[in-house]
XYZ file of C-alpha atoms in Angstrom:
475
model
C 85.407 -57.075 141.742
C 83.953 -53.578 142.015
C 82.205 -53.509 138.654
C 82.044 -50.401 136.503
C 81.341 -50.152 132.741
C 84.135 -49.236 130.383
C 84.766 -45.652 129.348
C 83.156 -42.702 131.083
C 79.998 -44.558 132.138
C 79.197 -45.470 135.733
C 76.911 -47.862 137.568
C 74.204 -46.151 139.555
C 71.357 -47.802 141.501
C 71.398 -51.616 141.449
C 68.142 -53.573 141.307
C 69.038 -57.137 142.383
C 67.131 -60.295 141.446
C 68.215 -63.868 142.168
C 67.267 -66.994 140.257
C 68.780 -70.353 139.309
C 72.052 -69.854 141.148
C 72.767 -66.459 139.635
C 72.574 -62.874 140.813
C 70.902 -60.829 138.093
C 71.729 -57.210 138.725
C 69.908 -54.561 136.773
C 71.684 -51.248 137.104
C 71.131 -47.686 135.992
C 73.770 -46.857 133.425
C 74.784 -43.225 133.387
C 76.829 -42.613 130.245
C 78.464 -39.390 131.477
C 78.615 -38.343 127.821
C 75.508 -36.458 126.712
C 77.235 -35.200 123.564
C 77.746 -38.670 122.119
C 75.181 -40.776 123.994
C 72.310 -38.325 124.368
C 70.275 -37.489 127.438
C 68.730 -40.135 129.642
C 69.477 -43.325 131.504
C 68.954 -47.007 130.622
C 68.803 -50.233 132.608
C 71.633 -52.676 131.877
C 71.763 -56.255 133.138
C 74.747 -57.805 134.902
C 74.888 -61.460 135.872
C 77.268 -63.153 138.291
C 77.317 -66.419 140.167
C 80.318 -65.593 142.362
C 80.193 -61.803 143.012
C 83.584 -61.531 141.336
C 83.162 -62.227 137.628
C 80.409 -60.231 135.938
C 78.828 -60.456 132.493
C 77.248 -57.263 131.213
C 74.391 -58.109 128.837
C 74.017 -54.499 127.796
C 70.841 -52.439 127.737
C 67.668 -54.395 128.482
C 65.233 -51.602 129.385
C 65.866 -48.663 127.105
C 65.089 -45.038 127.904
C 62.289 -43.231 126.127
C 62.427 -40.180 123.910
C 62.667 -36.558 124.973
C 58.851 -36.325 125.046
C 58.177 -39.609 126.834
C 57.860 -40.092 130.584
C 60.847 -42.443 130.889
C 63.621 -40.395 129.313
C 65.446 -41.552 132.433
C 64.663 -45.128 133.412
C 65.167 -44.805 137.135
C 65.038 -47.253 140.026
C 62.385 -49.929 140.484
C 62.075 -53.647 141.135
C 61.938 -56.949 139.278
C 59.435 -59.643 140.278
C 58.302 -62.922 138.807
C 54.532 -63.383 138.577
C 53.281 -66.563 136.949
C 55.394 -67.391 133.917
C 56.471 -63.809 133.296
C 58.787 -61.242 134.801
C 57.681 -57.701 135.556
C 59.648 -54.550 136.176
C 57.945 -51.676 137.935
C 60.192 -48.677 137.482
C 60.418 -44.908 137.768
C 59.843 -42.980 134.580
C 61.650 -39.676 135.091
C 61.588 -36.748 132.704
C 62.600 -33.355 134.158
C 61.239 -31.582 131.075
C 57.686 -32.622 132.033
C 57.918 -30.440 135.116
C 58.363 -27.371 132.940
C 54.914 -27.885 131.396
C 53.134 -28.638 134.662
C 53.194 -32.432 134.403
C 54.761 -34.873 136.882
C 58.481 -35.334 136.498
C 58.076 -38.881 137.852
C 55.538 -41.678 137.429
C 55.655 -45.403 138.092
C 55.674 -47.466 134.892
C 55.684 -51.194 134.053
C 57.386 -53.586 131.610
C 57.064 -57.340 130.974
C 59.488 -60.058 129.876
C 59.776 -63.830 129.422
C 63.583 -64.047 129.693
C 64.812 -60.949 131.615
C 66.673 -59.796 128.500
C 63.853 -58.570 126.266
C 61.296 -56.233 127.800
C 58.041 -54.823 126.479
C 56.810 -51.631 128.079
C 53.138 -51.469 129.076
C 51.694 -48.186 127.756
C 48.374 -48.831 129.532
C 49.884 -48.524 133.007
C 51.142 -45.550 134.970
C 50.859 -44.544 138.604
C 51.241 -40.962 139.704
C 51.481 -39.303 143.116
C 48.149 -38.428 144.766
C 47.332 -34.761 145.339
C 48.672 -34.629 148.921
C 52.182 -35.514 147.715
C 54.778 -33.681 145.637
C 54.091 -34.993 142.136
C 57.720 -34.612 141.061
C 59.187 -36.843 143.822
C 57.394 -40.169 143.480
C 59.698 -43.035 142.670
C 61.662 -46.230 143.362
C 58.938 -48.917 143.656
C 59.712 -52.067 145.659
C 57.120 -54.874 145.759
C 56.661 -57.661 148.296
C 53.800 -59.939 149.292
C 52.190 -59.392 152.703
C 51.122 -62.853 153.898
C 49.289 -61.486 156.929
C 46.874 -59.397 154.874
C 47.000 -61.436 151.660
C 47.994 -58.589 149.352
C 50.880 -57.142 147.399
C 52.574 -54.041 148.790
C 54.512 -51.526 146.720
C 56.796 -49.292 148.761
C 57.622 -45.927 147.209
C 59.742 -42.868 147.924
C 57.729 -39.674 148.175
C 57.512 -36.222 149.710
C 54.718 -34.559 151.631
C 53.262 -31.372 150.210
C 53.052 -29.255 153.363
C 54.745 -26.410 155.225
C 57.320 -28.511 157.092
C 61.005 -27.696 156.452
C 62.018 -29.101 153.064
C 64.493 -31.552 154.601
C 61.742 -33.095 156.741
C 59.079 -33.997 154.164
C 60.391 -37.351 153.001
C 58.143 -40.402 153.505
C 58.036 -44.061 152.580
C 54.689 -44.704 150.928
C 52.668 -47.869 150.352
C 50.423 -48.829 147.464
C 48.331 -51.998 147.685
C 47.097 -54.532 145.149
C 45.102 -57.749 145.308
C 46.241 -58.926 141.879
C 49.730 -57.417 141.333
C 48.498 -55.230 138.469
C 46.011 -52.702 139.857
C 47.419 -50.416 142.553
C 46.032 -47.860 144.959
C 48.278 -45.574 146.998
C 47.368 -45.502 150.684
C 46.406 -42.122 152.134
C 48.657 -42.854 155.120
C 52.473 -43.030 154.824
C 54.111 -46.361 155.603
C 56.955 -44.595 157.436
C 57.139 -40.852 158.139
C 59.890 -39.822 160.585
C 59.991 -36.130 159.540
C 63.759 -36.466 159.237
C 64.878 -36.529 155.595
C 64.327 -34.905 152.230
C 63.440 -38.214 150.557
C 63.612 -41.922 151.423
C 65.200 -43.157 148.209
C 65.347 -46.780 147.041
C 63.190 -48.467 149.727
C 63.888 -52.143 150.388
C 62.285 -54.494 152.899
C 63.004 -58.010 154.145
C 62.523 -60.241 157.148
C 65.007 -62.273 159.180
C 63.480 -64.276 162.011
C 61.162 -62.094 164.077
C 62.396 -58.814 162.661
C 61.385 -56.792 159.620
C 63.992 -54.422 158.173
C 63.167 -51.291 156.183
C 66.075 -49.899 154.171
C 66.256 -46.574 152.364
C 68.862 -44.017 151.317
C 68.824 -40.407 152.498
C 70.760 -37.522 151.062
C 69.839 -35.080 153.807
C 71.940 -35.815 156.864
C 74.816 -38.152 155.996
C 73.913 -39.256 152.436
C 73.971 -42.949 153.345
C 71.873 -46.086 153.120
C 70.176 -46.538 156.476
C 67.744 -49.014 158.041
C 65.000 -49.324 160.637
C 63.710 -52.478 162.349
C 60.348 -53.640 163.624
C 58.577 -56.827 164.637
C 55.487 -55.707 162.726
C 54.891 -54.150 159.320
C 52.748 -51.582 161.078
C 55.704 -50.459 163.226
C 56.994 -48.922 165.335
C 60.175 -48.736 163.238
C 63.085 -48.584 165.659
C 66.401 -46.850 164.964
C 69.394 -48.948 166.097
C 72.462 -47.271 167.557
C 74.371 -47.880 164.313
C 71.749 -47.703 161.575
C 74.002 -47.817 158.505
C 75.953 -50.495 156.649
C 78.827 -48.443 155.261
C 79.880 -44.821 155.097
C 79.160 -41.967 152.725
C 80.767 -43.774 149.768
C 78.054 -46.449 149.576
C 74.614 -45.422 148.384
C 71.236 -46.528 147.001
C 71.820 -50.031 148.321
C 69.237 -52.783 147.833
C 69.403 -56.419 148.872
C 68.484 -59.898 147.666
C 68.639 -63.379 149.184
C 70.089 -66.425 147.458
C 68.184 -68.668 149.857
C 71.066 -68.961 152.323
C 72.248 -65.394 152.885
C 71.373 -61.835 151.968
C 73.647 -59.685 149.795
C 73.452 -55.904 149.760
C 74.424 -54.128 146.528
C 75.248 -50.423 146.432
C 77.625 -48.125 144.597
C 80.876 -46.484 145.594
C 80.680 -43.046 143.928
C 83.263 -41.380 141.780
C 84.232 -37.729 142.151
C 84.161 -34.971 139.558
C 87.145 -35.390 137.261
C 88.126 -38.400 139.403
C 90.248 -36.297 141.737
C 90.332 -36.528 145.521
C 89.359 -32.969 146.355
C 86.493 -32.697 143.859
C 82.783 -33.089 144.732
C 81.213 -36.539 144.889
C 79.171 -37.607 141.860
C 76.121 -39.823 141.284
C 77.092 -43.409 140.435
C 80.371 -45.261 140.382
C 81.386 -48.886 140.998
C 79.254 -51.696 142.436
C 80.093 -52.966 145.934
C 78.532 -56.051 147.535
C 78.269 -56.694 151.297
C 76.868 -59.739 153.053
C 74.268 -58.858 155.698
C 74.415 -60.621 159.078
C 72.007 -60.423 161.988
C 73.277 -59.824 165.525
C 71.794 -61.507 168.594
C 69.798 -58.381 169.445
C 68.314 -58.200 165.939
C 70.518 -55.386 164.662
C 72.428 -55.843 161.413
C 76.052 -55.752 160.366
C 77.920 -56.556 157.160
C 81.026 -58.455 156.129
C 82.853 -59.116 152.894
C 81.403 -62.088 150.956
C 83.660 -65.139 151.053
C 83.850 -65.331 147.242
C 85.393 -61.886 147.089
C 87.974 -62.687 149.767
C 88.840 -65.934 147.976
C 89.623 -64.172 144.706
C 93.118 -63.193 145.779
C 96.342 -65.107 145.351
C 98.597 -66.499 148.023
C 99.111 -64.225 151.004
C 102.636 -62.853 151.375
C 104.220 -61.570 154.546
C 105.613 -58.148 153.573
C 109.169 -57.131 154.323
C 109.971 -53.989 156.277
C 111.366 -51.230 154.045
C 111.344 -48.214 156.350
C 110.580 -47.386 159.967
C 110.443 -44.323 162.174
C 109.856 -44.240 165.896
C 109.403 -47.236 168.173
C 109.111 -50.553 166.291
C 109.831 -53.900 167.976
C 109.574 -57.047 165.871
C 108.814 -60.338 167.622
C 107.046 -63.556 166.715
C 104.516 -62.980 163.948
C 104.227 -59.247 164.296
C 105.362 -55.839 165.442
C 104.744 -53.746 168.508
C 104.432 -50.235 167.131
C 104.265 -46.849 168.800
C 104.643 -45.014 172.060
C 102.484 -42.772 174.198
C 103.820 -39.422 173.023
C 104.534 -39.392 169.263
C 104.230 -40.941 165.820
C 105.630 -44.280 164.669
C 105.657 -45.456 161.043
C 106.439 -48.898 159.621
C 106.425 -49.243 155.811
C 106.296 -52.377 153.625
C 107.032 -51.176 150.102
C 104.991 -50.685 146.943
C 101.224 -50.972 147.217
C 99.726 -53.221 144.481
C 96.975 -51.717 142.319
C 94.515 -54.555 143.083
C 95.135 -56.186 146.414
C 93.933 -57.371 149.796
C 95.743 -56.285 152.946
C 94.964 -58.098 156.197
C 96.154 -57.576 159.742
C 95.236 -58.331 163.336
C 95.861 -55.645 165.900
C 95.652 -55.337 169.683
C 95.456 -51.927 171.336
C 97.542 -51.183 174.375
C 95.087 -48.438 175.342
C 92.197 -46.416 173.976
C 93.916 -43.089 173.308
C 95.595 -41.737 170.190
C 95.021 -43.254 166.766
C 96.438 -45.963 164.517
C 95.923 -47.556 161.148
C 97.376 -47.862 157.666
C 99.266 -45.493 155.412
C 98.323 -45.998 151.748
C 99.624 -44.633 148.463
C 102.467 -42.976 150.332
C 105.297 -41.004 148.730
C 107.205 -39.294 151.524
C 109.494 -37.532 149.045
C 106.402 -35.567 147.942
C 104.872 -35.468 151.426
C 101.682 -37.131 150.236
C 99.756 -40.150 151.520
C 96.371 -41.463 152.621
C 95.686 -42.408 156.238
C 93.202 -45.123 157.109
C 92.649 -43.797 160.605
C 91.216 -45.718 163.587
C 90.442 -43.590 166.644
C 89.334 -45.618 169.692
C 88.355 -42.641 171.841
C 86.154 -41.213 169.064
C 84.800 -44.666 168.064
C 85.623 -43.721 164.489
C 87.257 -45.080 161.353
C 87.952 -42.631 158.530
C 90.069 -41.961 155.466
C 92.297 -38.917 155.685
C 94.799 -37.569 153.156
C 97.804 -35.298 153.175
C 98.028 -32.629 152.051
C 94.432 -31.715 152.834
C 92.354 -29.171 150.977
C 91.996 -27.307 154.248
C 95.014 -27.803 156.497
C 92.884 -26.913 159.527
C 90.479 -29.788 158.833
C 91.101 -32.640 161.292
C 90.005 -35.472 159.012
C 88.103 -36.209 155.827
C 84.688 -36.458 157.438
C 82.743 -37.528 154.331
C 84.322 -40.996 154.535
C 84.035 -42.106 158.113
C 82.384 -44.921 160.044
C 81.303 -45.583 163.598
C 83.315 -48.487 165.071
C 84.033 -49.990 168.476
C 87.648 -50.544 169.453
C 88.705 -51.952 172.827
C 92.100 -52.275 174.477
C 93.390 -55.815 174.893
C 90.978 -57.220 172.314
C 92.133 -58.759 169.024
C 90.638 -56.860 166.096
C 90.743 -57.929 162.446
C 91.229 -55.485 159.578
C 90.677 -56.343 155.888
C 91.426 -53.721 153.237
C 90.495 -54.230 149.566
C 91.945 -51.943 146.903
C 91.026 -51.947 143.230
C 92.288 -48.921 141.348
C 90.770 -45.937 143.108
C 88.216 -48.003 145.055
C 88.915 -48.680 148.724
C 86.706 -50.930 150.859
C 87.573 -51.603 154.505
C 86.108 -54.266 156.798
C 86.649 -54.332 160.552
C 85.869 -57.436 162.626
C 83.150 -58.686 160.233
C 80.989 -55.957 161.716
C 81.707 -52.635 160.009
C 82.485 -51.597 156.444
C 83.705 -48.319 155.008
C 84.148 -47.417 151.368
C 86.231 -44.550 150.025
C 88.143 -43.398 146.930
C 91.854 -42.780 146.419
C 92.300 -41.103 143.044
C 95.447 -39.015 143.277
C 98.232 -40.980 144.953
C 100.056 -44.213 144.189
C 102.971 -45.329 146.305
C 103.907 -47.475 149.279
C 101.896 -48.792 152.199
C 102.478 -49.467 155.860
C 101.103 -49.137 159.377
C 101.378 -46.351 161.926
C 100.510 -45.368 165.485
C 100.126 -41.888 166.920
C 100.315 -41.468 170.719
C 99.361 -45.117 171.007
C 100.972 -48.525 171.420
C 99.637 -51.225 169.097
C 100.551 -54.834 168.460
C 100.131 -55.677 164.737
C 100.148 -59.395 163.869
C 99.536 -61.619 160.827
C 100.134 -58.764 158.384
C 99.743 -60.062 154.832
C 99.178 -58.721 151.347
C 97.826 -60.618 148.336
C 97.066 -59.541 144.795
C 93.858 -60.250 142.903
C 94.081 -63.524 140.979
C 93.364 -61.804 137.689
C 96.672 -59.970 138.166
C 98.714 -63.152 138.367
């Protein structure tokens, strides 16, 4: 359900398109094997009608040669115009920079069937002189009904004396006919906040416009702004992200009834917990929902949740501290120490669900995953009401003085006396957590396999309706 190609390769940026009941997901395929596959990056095409079963049609937009602009076929967009399909994409070649030419230009390709593409050698769009010519990428096209023109949003960087991490802008190019483009001399969105606004995306729900982009400056996340006009102002909501650090370059598409956001959960170097994060990984899909105040949240698509077998109530295998079983759950914890309740072996591909009610808003609680107490190793899915935080921790840590693994954390709201719902999806090393159909957090668990359970630390929690179910493909 979290798609990744076979072998060493990974999925990077997803370019979603929807037609005839099917999500058509172009993705950047990074081979992770220059020795055997050569340098560069292609576009592959995935199709799925249920967000669970994917068909990979292989390479559809092939990279260029060492001397061509599109040695790396980077992010863009797919649009239908008339009877044909068009991809506007980023042609990236770092070797061009060495000879004084732009590392990035916007290029175009055409197709009749989405599978076979012909590149258009007559078209290229480069950054104007007031922008950094090497950071000019990720076109996204929409039609502006108010002004009767096509708009191409782009990621760019100002060429000025501002701090490097503050030069990122979202640009706009305009066209009357979809083919001839002129970059505006005024940025579409310029908050002076980030290095670059990667992978811009824009859509409207009701009265609100939403501008999405990914920043690798502050938190390395996909973020969004909202406005009731394309001319702004673009407001920053209190929680302006959809997931945590392990969800990036996300772009969305509507199937006519709902909007699905596709991003990638990154791998780490050598696929070990304590190694640095890498570019690309496995595809994750969230469903976007609009709150009453216009802000956005995400939940797990129903098709994904339905692709698990019958839910089983786990049996208690080990406990420590204060555990009281009654009715359909357990009251776990006390106000001064740690309580653990374990349920046995954790399946490799599974869904864990639980309701919980906090007795207060101090301490922390959550799940223990991949635990092997004989080796003193485990992951902690930690919920901290007083810090309004959800995070993934591990033991032992790389730095024993580090409180928690801060590169996989999420802002959440937890209230005493309120029933909260937790859904945890695990597929190999991929972890995706959903809380109350309002917050999502991705992470990776490479190193440990073991048992799972719940815990409370200086807190009293009522856990109810605890179930585990394995993915249907495992049956």
